[in-house]
Coordinates of C-alpha atoms in Angstrom, one line a residue:
M1 CA -4.0 -19.5 27.2
D2 CA -3.0 -20.0 23.2
N3 CA -6.0 -17.2 22.7
L4 CA -4.2 -14.9 25.0
I5 CA -1.0 -15.3 23.3
R6 CA -2.6 -14.7 19.7
K7 CA -4.1 -11.5 21.0
S8 CA -0.9 -9.9 23.0
I9 CA 0.8 -10.4 19.3
I10 CA -2.1 -9.0 17.4
A11 CA -2.2 -6.0 20.0
M12 CA 1.6 -5.7 19.7
I13 CA 1.4 -5.4 16.0
M14 CA -1.4 -2.8 16.0
L15 CA 0.7 -0.6 18.4
V16 CA 3.6 -0.6 15.7
M17 CA 1.6 0.0 13.1
Y18 CA -0.1 3.1 14.6
V19 CA 2.8 5.6 14.3
P20 CA 3.5 5.1 10.3
L21 CA -0.5 4.7 10.1
N22 CA -0.7 8.2 11.6
I23 CA 2.0 10.1 9.8
W24 CA 0.6 8.6 6.3
L25 CA -3.0 9.8 7.5
S26 CA -1.4 13.4 8.7
S27 CA 0.3 13.4 4.9
S28 CA -3.0 12.5 3.2
L29 CA -5.3 14.8 5.2
F30 CA -3.0 17.7 4.4
N31 CA -2.9 16.8 0.6
L32 CA -6.6 16.1 0.6
V33 CA -7.5 19.3 2.0
M34 CA -4.6 21.0 -0.3
K35 CA -6.4 19.4 -3.6
V36 CA -9.9 20.2 -2.3
D37 CA -9.7 23.7 -1.3
I38 CA -6.8 25.3 0.0
G39 CA -8.9 28.2 1.2
I40 CA -9.7 25.9 4.2
F41 CA -6.8 26.5 6.0
Y42 CA -7.0 30.1 5.5
R43 CA -10.6 30.1 6.9
Y44 CA -9.5 28.3 9.7
A45 CA -6.5 30.9 10.3
T46 CA -9.1 33.8 10.3
D47 CA -12.0 32.5 11.8
N48 CA -13.8 32.0 8.2
K49 CA -13.5 35.7 7.0
Y50 CA -10.9 35.0 4.5
G51 CA -10.9 32.1 1.9
E52 CA -7.4 33.3 0.6
D53 CA -4.2 34.5 1.9
I54 CA -5.1 38.0 3.1
F55 CA -2.0 38.3 4.5
F56 CA 1.0 36.8 2.5
S57 CA 0.0 36.3 -0.9
E58 CA 1.8 36.7 -4.0
K59 CA -0.2 40.0 -4.6
I60 CA 0.3 41.4 -1.4
D61 CA 4.0 40.8 -1.5
K62 CA 4.7 42.6 -4.9
E63 CA 2.9 45.4 -3.3
T64 CA 4.6 45.7 -0.1
K65 CA 7.6 43.4 0.0
V66 CA 6.7 41.8 2.8
S67 CA 8.7 38.7 2.1
Q68 CA 11.8 40.4 1.7
T69 CA 10.7 41.8 5.1
I70 CA 10.8 38.1 6.9
Q71 CA 14.3 37.3 5.1
E72 CA 15.8 40.6 6.8
I73 CA 14.3 39.4 10.3
F74 CA 16.0 35.7 9.4
Q75 CA 19.4 37.4 8.9
L76 CA 19.2 39.7 11.8
K77 CA 18.4 36.5 13.9
G78 CA 21.4 34.6 12.1
E79 CA 18.9 31.9 11.1
L80 CA 18.0 30.1 7.7
Q81 CA 14.7 30.5 6.5
T82 CA 12.6 27.0 6.0
D83 CA 10.4 26.2 2.9
S84 CA 7.6 25.0 5.1
I85 CA 5.3 28.1 6.0
Q86 CA 4.2 26.4 9.5
D87 CA 8.0 26.4 10.6
T88 CA 8.7 29.9 9.0
F89 CA 5.8 31.5 11.3
A90 CA 7.1 29.1 14.3
K91 CA 10.3 30.5 14.0
L92 CA 9.2 34.6 13.6
L93 CA 6.9 34.1 16.5
E94 CA 9.6 32.8 19.0
D95 CA 9.9 36.6 19.8
E96 CA 6.9 38.4 18.9
H97 CA 8.3 41.5 20.4
F98 CA 11.2 41.5 18.0
F99 CA 8.7 40.6 14.8
I100 CA 6.4 43.4 15.6
Q101 CA 8.8 45.9 15.4
Q102 CA 10.7 44.8 12.3
I103 CA 7.3 44.4 10.6
E104 CA 6.2 47.7 11.6
K105 CA 9.2 49.1 9.7
N106 CA 7.8 48.1 6.5
S107 CA 5.5 51.0 6.4
E108 CA 3.7 49.8 3.2
Y109 CA 2.7 46.4 4.5
I110 CA 1.4 48.3 7.4
S111 CA -0.7 50.6 5.5
Y112 CA -2.0 47.7 3.7
L113 CA -3.2 45.8 7.0
T114 CA -4.9 49.3 7.6
S115 CA -6.8 49.6 4.3
K116 CA -8.1 45.8 5.2
E117 CA -9.0 47.0 8.7
L118 CA -6.4 44.7 10.3
T119 CA -3.9 44.8 12.7
T120 CA -0.8 43.2 14.0
E121 CA -2.6 41.3 16.4
D122 CA -4.8 39.7 13.6
L123 CA -1.2 38.8 11.9
I124 CA -0.2 37.4 14.8
T125 CA -3.0 35.5 15.5
Y126 CA -3.1 34.3 11.6
M127 CA 0.7 33.4 11.9
N128 CA 0.1 30.9 15.6
L129 CA -2.7 29.4 13.8
I130 CA -1.1 28.4 10.6
A131 CA 2.2 27.8 12.9
D132 CA -0.5 25.3 14.6
L133 CA -1.6 23.8 11.7
N134 CA 0.7 20.7 11.6
S135 CA -0.5 19.9 15.3
K136 CA -4.3 20.2 14.5
I137 CA -3.7 17.9 11.7
M138 CA -1.8 15.7 13.5
N139 CA -4.6 15.4 16.2
G140 CA -7.4 14.3 13.6
S141 CA -4.8 11.6 12.4
F142 CA -4.1 10.3 15.9
Y143 CA -7.8 10.0 16.4
L144 CA -8.4 8.3 13.1
S145 CA -5.6 6.0 13.1
A146 CA -6.8 4.8 16.8
L147 CA -10.1 4.2 15.5
I148 CA -9.2 2.3 12.6
L149 CA -7.1 0.3 14.6
F150 CA -9.5 -0.5 17.0
L151 CA -12.2 -1.3 14.3
L152 CA -9.8 -3.8 12.9
M153 CA -9.2 -5.6 16.2
Y154 CA -13.2 -5.4 16.6
L155 CA -14.2 -6.8 13.4
L156 CA -11.2 -9.2 12.4
F157 CA -9.6 -10.2 15.2
E158 CA -12.5 -10.2 17.9
F159 CA -11.1 -7.9 20.2
R160 CA -14.2 -6.2 22.2
L161 CA -13.8 -6.8 26.2
E162 CA -9.9 -5.9 25.7
L163 CA -10.9 -2.7 23.9
Y164 CA -13.7 -1.9 26.4
F165 CA -11.4 -2.7 29.8
I166 CA -8.7 -0.3 28.1
A167 CA -11.0 2.4 27.1
G168 CA -12.5 2.1 31.1
V169 CA -8.8 2.6 32.2
L170 CA -8.0 5.8 30.1
Y171 CA -11.4 7.1 30.5
I172 CA -10.4 7.3 34.7
F173 CA -7.1 8.3 34.2
T174 CA -7.8 11.0 31.4
T175 CA -11.0 12.2 34.1
L176 CA -8.9 12.3 37.1
S177 CA -5.7 14.2 35.2
T178 CA -8.2 16.5 34.4
F179 CA -9.7 16.8 38.2
T180 CA -6.2 17.5 39.4
S181 CA -4.9 19.8 36.7
G182 CA -2.3 17.2 35.7
I183 CA -1.1 16.0 39.1
F184 CA -2.5 12.9 38.7
A185 CA -1.0 11.9 35.3
N186 CA 2.5 13.4 36.4
I187 CA 2.3 10.4 39.3
F188 CA 3.6 8.1 36.1
F189 CA 6.2 10.0 34.5
Y190 CA 8.8 8.2 36.9
P191 CA 7.8 4.9 36.2
M192 CA 7.4 5.6 32.5
R193 CA 10.8 6.6 32.4
W194 CA 12.2 3.6 34.2
M195 CA 10.3 1.5 31.9
S196 CA 11.4 3.1 28.7
Q197 CA 15.1 2.9 30.0
I198 CA 14.6 -0.6 31.2
M199 CA 13.4 -1.5 27.7
R200 CA 15.9 0.8 26.1
V201 CA 13.2 2.5 24.1
N202 CA 14.7 5.9 24.9
L203 CA 17.5 6.2 27.5
D204 CA 16.9 10.2 27.5
Y205 CA 13.2 10.1 28.3
N206 CA 12.3 13.5 29.6
F207 CA 8.8 15.6 31.0
E208 CA 8.5 17.1 27.9
E209 CA 7.9 14.0 25.7
Y210 CA 6.1 12.5 28.8
A211 CA 3.9 15.5 28.5
M212 CA 3.5 15.1 24.7
Y213 CA 2.1 11.9 25.1
I214 CA -0.4 12.8 27.3
E215 CA -1.4 15.7 25.6
F216 CA -2.6 13.0 22.8
L217 CA -4.3 10.9 25.2
P218 CA -8.1 13.0 24.7
T219 CA -7.8 12.0 20.9
I220 CA -7.2 8.5 21.9
K221 CA -10.3 8.6 24.3
E222 CA -12.4 9.9 21.4
A223 CA -11.4 7.3 19.4
F224 CA -12.4 4.9 22.2
L225 CA -16.0 6.4 22.4
S226 CA -16.5 6.5 18.9
F227 CA -15.7 2.7 19.1
I228 CA -18.1 1.9 21.9
I229 CA -20.7 4.1 19.3
F230 CA -20.1 1.9 16.8
D231 CA -20.1 -1.4 18.8
T232 CA -23.6 -0.1 20.2
V233 CA -25.1 0.5 16.6
V234 CA -23.7 -3.0 15.5
L235 CA -24.8 -5.0 18.4
A236 CA -28.5 -3.4 18.1
W237 CA -28.4 -4.5 14.3
R238 CA -27.3 -7.7 15.1
E239 CA -30.0 -8.2 17.8
R240 CA -32.5 -7.0 15.3
R241 CA -31.2 -9.4 12.6
K242 CA -31.2 -12.5 14.8
K243 CA -35.0 -11.6 16.1
R244 CA -35.9 -11.5 12.5
R245 CA -33.9 -14.7 11.8
T246 CA -35.2 -16.4 14.9
M247 CA -38.8 -15.6 13.8
K248 CA -38.2 -17.2 10.6
I249 CA -37.0 -20.5 11.6
T250 CA -39.8 -20.4 14.2
E251 CA -42.2 -20.2 11.3
I252 CA -40.5 -22.8 8.9
Y253 CA -40.2 -25.2 12.2
Y254 CA -43.8 -24.9 12.3
S255 CA -44.9 -25.1 9.3
I256 CA -42.7 -28.2 8.1
D257 CA -45.9 -30.0 9.4
E258 CA -48.2 -28.8 7.5
I259 CA -46.3 -29.3 4.4
I260 CA -46.0 -32.9 5.3
N261 CA -49.8 -33.3 5.6
V262 CA -50.3 -31.7 2.4
L263 CA -47.5 -33.6 0.3
S264 CA -48.9 -36.8 2.1
N265 CA -52.5 -36.1 0.9
L266 CA -50.6 -35.4 -2.5
E267 CA -48.9 -38.6 -2.7
V268 CA -52.7 -40.0 -1.6
F269 CA -55.0 -38.3 -4.1
N270 CA -52.5 -37.6 -6.9
S271 CA -50.8 -40.7 -7.7
N272 CA -51.3 -40.2 -11.6
S273 CA -48.8 -37.4 -11.2
P274 CA -46.6 -38.0 -8.1
F275 CA -44.4 -34.9 -9.0
I276 CA -43.8 -31.3 -7.5
K277 CA -41.7 -28.4 -7.8
V278 CA -39.6 -26.9 -5.6
N279 CA -40.9 -23.6 -6.0
K280 CA -44.2 -24.6 -4.4
I281 CA -43.2 -25.0 -1.3
K282 CA -43.2 -21.5 -0.3
V283 CA -40.5 -21.5 2.3
D284 CA -37.5 -19.6 2.6
F285 CA -34.9 -22.2 3.5
N286 CA -32.3 -19.4 3.4
Y287 CA -32.9 -18.5 7.0
L288 CA -32.4 -22.0 8.0
Y289 CA -29.2 -22.8 6.3
K290 CA -28.0 -19.4 7.6
F291 CA -28.7 -20.4 11.1
T292 CA -27.0 -23.7 10.8
K293 CA -24.0 -22.3 9.4
T294 CA -23.4 -20.3 12.5
K295 CA -24.1 -23.7 14.2
K296 CA -21.6 -25.9 13.3
K297 CA -21.0 -28.0 15.8
D298 CA -24.3 -29.5 16.4
P299 CA -24.2 -32.8 14.5
A300 CA -27.8 -32.7 13.8
L301 CA -28.0 -29.2 12.4
K302 CA -24.9 -30.3 10.5
E303 CA -27.5 -32.7 8.2
V304 CA -30.2 -29.9 8.6
R305 CA -27.9 -27.6 6.5
R306 CA -27.1 -30.9 3.9
L307 CA -30.8 -31.2 3.4
T308 CA -31.7 -27.2 3.0
L309 CA -28.2 -27.0 0.8
M310 CA -29.9 -29.7 -1.4
L311 CA -33.4 -27.9 -1.5
L312 CA -32.1 -24.4 -2.3
Y313 CA -29.5 -25.4 -5.0
R314 CA -32.2 -27.9 -7.0
N315 CA -33.4 -26.2 -9.8
Q316 CA -36.4 -24.6 -8.4
S317 CA -38.4 -25.0 -11.8
I318 CA -37.7 -28.7 -12.0
A319 CA -40.2 -31.5 -10.5
L320 CA -39.3 -34.0 -8.1
L321 CA -41.2 -36.9 -6.6
T322 CA -43.4 -35.9 -4.3
K323 CA -42.2 -39.1 -2.2
D324 CA -38.6 -37.8 -2.2
V325 CA -39.6 -34.1 -1.2
L326 CA -41.9 -35.5 1.4
N327 CA -38.9 -37.7 3.0
V328 CA -36.8 -34.5 2.8
M329 CA -39.2 -32.7 4.8
E330 CA -39.6 -35.4 7.5
R331 CA -36.0 -36.0 7.8
L332 CA -35.7 -32.0 8.3
K333 CA -38.4 -32.1 11.0
Q334 CA -36.6 -35.2 12.7
E335 CA -33.2 -33.5 12.8
L336 CA -34.5 -30.1 13.9
S337 CA -36.2 -31.7 16.8
K338 CA -33.3 -33.5 17.6
S339 CA -31.4 -30.1 17.9
I340 CA -31.3 -28.9 21.5
V341 CA -29.4 -25.6 20.1
F342 CA -32.1 -25.3 17.7
K343 CA -35.1 -25.9 20.2
S344 CA -33.6 -23.6 22.5
E345 CA -33.6 -20.7 19.8
I346 CA -37.3 -21.0 19.0
D347 CA -38.4 -21.6 22.8
Q348 CA -36.6 -18.4 23.4
H349 CA -38.7 -16.8 20.3
Y350 CA -41.4 -18.5 21.9
K351 CA -41.2 -17.0 25.4
F352 CA -40.4 -13.3 23.7
V353 CA -43.8 -13.3 21.9
M354 CA -45.7 -14.6 24.9
V355 CA -44.4 -12.0 27.2
S356 CA -45.0 -9.4 24.4
K357 CA -48.5 -10.5 24.1
Q358 CA -49.0 -10.5 27.8
N359 CA -47.5 -6.9 27.9
A360 CA -49.9 -6.0 25.2
K361 CA -53.0 -7.0 27.5
L362 CA -51.6 -4.7 30.4
K363 CA -51.8 -1.8 28.2

């Protein structure tokens, strides 16, 4: 229950963070493109034909006075021209027919378009794409913001099944909505409006707002799919690392008996020099130590962790009494044999090896 409350609070915090993160990312993405190459925007709006403003650059304006024509259009409409190019184009295109009529009165500008083999249709297409630029960047930031939050929840707060469940629900919702041309999605408008009014989030919640949120769901779905791909890669990497670790600790476990025999013989037959350097024991105790760190509740492995730490942090070039090293190795063997968790791990590896050998024989 405590874990459920904790995760619910974390989920709410992430949800609150989503909007500011999205706004920040939108601004950052826009500024990044501006710094890297502003021509990216022009190529986007001209289907990669031009890397510069082919319709409204300063040079063109000096020759054709097109900016003056635009100002006159705003005056005729009784509206104020904004500083944002996107907003300016959006307002001009609210009445495309009127805009074309006025722009065609600028014979110098029309002559310029003709000289570049451009038409007013090309101009309208260009302006529409620029006007829609904020929305395109917003889509990218919606996706990226969601993906960042999903990864934070996954990596830091151990959300996994919860994210898979939400992804499944969202996928079903968007798929049904697509197959029914939006009919299924519209079923939830009134429940959403009712919830919005009950929670006093938005008392004037209307269908346009609901439709706007629905439009962004595919970007969230793509973020979930990206998370699932990431999770699959991480699981594969963890599985590979686990197999390697299990193989190593199995080798260590079965090599301890041999080490004990060698040390016992050294103690008997080399009594004149009863010392041995730790680096002479060719065993990588790091794998054993890392394994015990993940199994902190096992008392036997706790002692194994202490013993391996003692060997790892001991100066590798310093000679120790053979008897002391022998005692440590015997204690290691004893504690490892007592650990049910450890025995289960190496037994699992043994079964895997045997199955692999049988499969190899069948081939």
